[in-house]
Coordinates of C-alpha atoms in Angstrom, one line a residue:
X21 CA -102.4 13.9 -24.1
X22 CA -99.7 15.9 -25.2
X23 CA -98.7 16.8 -21.9
X24 CA -98.5 12.9 -21.0
X25 CA -96.5 12.4 -24.1
X26 CA -94.2 15.1 -22.9
X27 CA -94.2 13.9 -19.4
X28 CA -93.4 10.3 -20.7
X29 CA -90.4 11.7 -22.8
X30 CA -89.0 13.5 -20.1
X31 CA -89.2 10.6 -17.7
X32 CA -87.7 8.2 -20.4
X33 CA -84.8 11.0 -20.6
X34 CA -84.6 11.2 -16.8
X35 CA -84.3 7.2 -16.9
X36 CA -81.8 7.4 -19.8
X37 CA -79.7 10.1 -18.0
X38 CA -79.8 8.1 -14.6
X39 CA -78.9 5.0 -16.7
X40 CA -75.9 7.0 -18.0
X41 CA -75.1 8.4 -14.6
X42 CA -75.1 5.1 -13.1
X43 CA -72.9 3.7 -15.7
X44 CA -70.6 6.7 -15.4
X45 CA -70.4 6.0 -11.5
X46 CA -69.6 2.4 -12.1
X47 CA -67.0 3.5 -14.8
X48 CA -65.5 5.7 -12.3
X49 CA -65.4 3.4 -9.4
X50 CA -63.7 0.9 -11.8
X51 CA -61.2 3.4 -12.9
X52 CA -60.5 4.6 -9.4
X53 CA -59.7 0.8 -8.4
X54 CA -57.5 0.5 -11.4
X55 CA -55.7 3.7 -10.4
X56 CA -55.3 2.5 -7.0
X57 CA -54.1 -0.9 -7.9
X58 CA -51.5 0.7 -10.4
X59 CA -50.5 3.1 -7.4
X60 CA -49.9 0.3 -5.2
X61 CA -48.2 -1.7 -7.7
X62 CA -45.8 1.4 -8.4
X63 CA -45.4 1.9 -4.7
X64 CA -44.4 -2.0 -4.1
X65 CA -42.0 -1.9 -6.9
X66 CA -40.2 1.4 -5.7
X67 CA -39.9 -0.3 -2.3
X68 CA -38.4 -3.6 -3.9
X69 CA -36.2 -1.3 -5.8
X70 CA -35.1 0.8 -2.6
X71 CA -34.5 -2.5 -0.7
X72 CA -32.4 -3.6 -3.5
X73 CA -30.4 -0.4 -3.6
X74 CA -30.0 -0.5 0.2
X75 CA -28.7 -4.1 0.2
X76 CA -26.2 -3.2 -2.8
X77 CA -25.2 0.0 -0.7
X78 CA -24.5 -2.3 2.4
X79 CA -22.7 -4.8 0.3
X80 CA -20.5 -2.0 -1.2
X81 CA -19.7 -0.8 2.2
X82 CA -18.8 -4.2 3.3
X83 CA -16.6 -4.7 0.5
X84 CA -15.0 -1.4 0.9
X85 CA -14.2 -2.4 4.4
X86 CA -12.7 -5.6 3.6
X87 CA -10.6 -4.0 0.9
X88 CA -9.3 -1.4 3.2
X89 CA -8.7 -4.1 5.9
X90 CA -6.9 -6.2 3.2
X91 CA -4.6 -3.0 2.1
X92 CA -3.8 -2.3 5.8
X93 CA -2.9 -6.0 6.4
X94 CA -0.7 -6.1 3.3
X95 CA 1.0 -3.0 4.0
X96 CA 1.7 -4.2 7.7
X97 CA 3.2 -7.4 6.2
X98 CA 5.3 -5.4 3.8
X99 CA 6.5 -3.3 6.3
X100 CA 7.4 -6.1 8.9
X101 CA 9.2 -7.9 6.0
X102 CA 11.4 -4.6 5.2
X103 CA 12.0 -4.3 8.9
X104 CA 13.2 -7.8 9.1
X105 CA 15.4 -7.1 6.1
X106 CA 16.7 -3.9 7.6
X107 CA 17.7 -5.5 10.9
X108 CA 19.5 -8.5 8.8
X109 CA 21.2 -5.8 6.8
X110 CA 22.5 -4.1 9.8
X111 CA 23.4 -7.3 11.4
X112 CA 25.4 -8.3 8.3
X113 CA 27.0 -4.7 8.1
X114 CA 28.1 -5.0 11.7
X115 CA 29.5 -8.5 11.3
X116 CA 31.4 -7.3 8.3
X117 CA 32.7 -4.1 9.8
X118 CA 33.9 -6.3 12.6
X119 CA 35.6 -8.7 10.3
X120 CA 37.2 -5.7 8.5
X121 CA 38.5 -4.2 11.7
X122 CA 39.7 -7.7 12.6
X123 CA 41.5 -8.2 9.3
X124 CA 43.0 -4.8 9.5
X125 CA 44.1 -5.1 12.9
X126 CA 46.0 -8.3 11.9
X127 CA 47.4 -6.5 8.8
X128 CA 48.6 -3.7 11.1
X129 CA 50.3 -6.2 13.5
X130 CA 51.9 -8.2 10.5
X131 CA 53.2 -4.7 9.3
X132 CA 54.4 -3.8 12.7
X133 CA 56.2 -6.9 12.8
X134 CA 57.8 -6.7 9.6
X135 CA 58.8 -3.0 10.4
X136 CA 60.4 -4.4 13.7
X137 CA 62.3 -7.0 11.8
X138 CA 63.3 -4.5 9.0
X139 CA 64.5 -2.1 12.0
X140 CA 66.4 -5.0 13.6
X141 CA 68.0 -5.9 10.1
X142 CA 69.0 -2.4 9.6
X143 CA 70.5 -2.0 13.0
X144 CA 72.5 -5.3 12.4
X145 CA 73.6 -4.6 8.7
X146 CA 75.7 -2.0 7.0
X147 CA 73.4 0.8 5.9
X148 CA 74.1 1.1 2.0
X149 CA 72.1 -1.1 -0.3
X150 CA 70.4 -3.2 2.3
X151 CA 68.9 0.1 3.7
X152 CA 67.5 1.0 0.3
X153 CA 66.4 -2.3 -0.4
X154 CA 64.4 -2.6 2.9
X155 CA 62.9 0.9 2.2
X156 CA 61.8 -0.2 -1.2
X157 CA 60.0 -3.2 0.4
X158 CA 58.4 -1.1 2.9
X159 CA 57.0 1.1 0.4
X160 CA 55.7 -1.8 -1.5
X161 CA 54.1 -3.1 1.6
X162 CA 52.6 0.1 2.4
X163 CA 51.2 0.7 -1.1
X164 CA 49.6 -2.5 -1.1
X165 CA 48.2 -1.9 2.2
X166 CA 46.6 1.5 1.2
X167 CA 45.2 -0.3 -1.8
X168 CA 43.5 -2.9 0.5
X169 CA 42.4 0.0 3.0
X170 CA 40.8 2.0 -0.2
X171 CA 39.2 -1.2 -1.2
X172 CA 37.7 -1.8 2.1
X173 CA 36.5 1.8 2.6
X174 CA 35.0 1.6 -0.8
X175 CA 33.0 -1.7 0.3
X176 CA 31.9 0.0 3.6
X177 CA 30.7 3.1 1.5
X178 CA 28.6 0.7 -0.6
X179 CA 26.9 -1.0 2.3
X180 CA 26.2 2.2 3.8
X181 CA 24.5 3.2 0.6
X182 CA 22.3 -0.1 0.7
X183 CA 21.4 0.9 4.3
X184 CA 20.3 4.2 3.5
X185 CA 18.3 2.9 0.5
X186 CA 16.4 0.5 2.9
X187 CA 15.7 3.3 5.4
X188 CA 14.3 5.2 2.6
X189 CA 12.0 2.2 1.6
X190 CA 10.9 1.7 5.2
X191 CA 10.1 5.5 5.5
X192 CA 8.1 5.2 2.1
X193 CA 6.1 2.3 3.5
X194 CA 5.4 4.0 6.8
X195 CA 4.2 6.9 5.0
X196 CA 2.1 4.9 2.6
X197 CA 0.5 3.2 5.6
X198 CA -0.3 6.4 7.5
X199 CA -1.8 7.9 4.4
X200 CA -4.0 4.6 3.9
X201 CA -5.0 4.8 7.5
X202 CA -5.8 8.4 7.2
X203 CA -8.1 7.9 4.4

């Protein structure tokens, strides 16, 4: 009887352990499902984030390309404007130089005529006072013309300075464009 009692107690313990084991297995299966679901959630979240980052990267690449294209176009437009300004300045300078040459030629012709007239007067009149007066008039005319020539040379120098300045600006823009294209 004691043996039966002992067997019954052992059977009860076995059943209890089997029930606990069954509960633990069920709990383990449930935990594995939770872990698997959480892993899947984390994986999906990471994939979504990765896709977002890829889209953001592609957007930034496009934005950089658009900015580079904009800068290139802007530099080309500025360079074209500077080229046109340079051409206009060179044309203006050429026209002004021609006008100066024509004006100086006319003045030279007038002076030549005045000189010839004075020489003719000297040849026709007694030399004394008349000759000194004519020499003095020639000197005044000569000084006046020298002043005008000096003024014209100064203007010419200023125009040359402007041209040099524009050439430097063009060269700077070309270097900036080259540097921008190399990057």
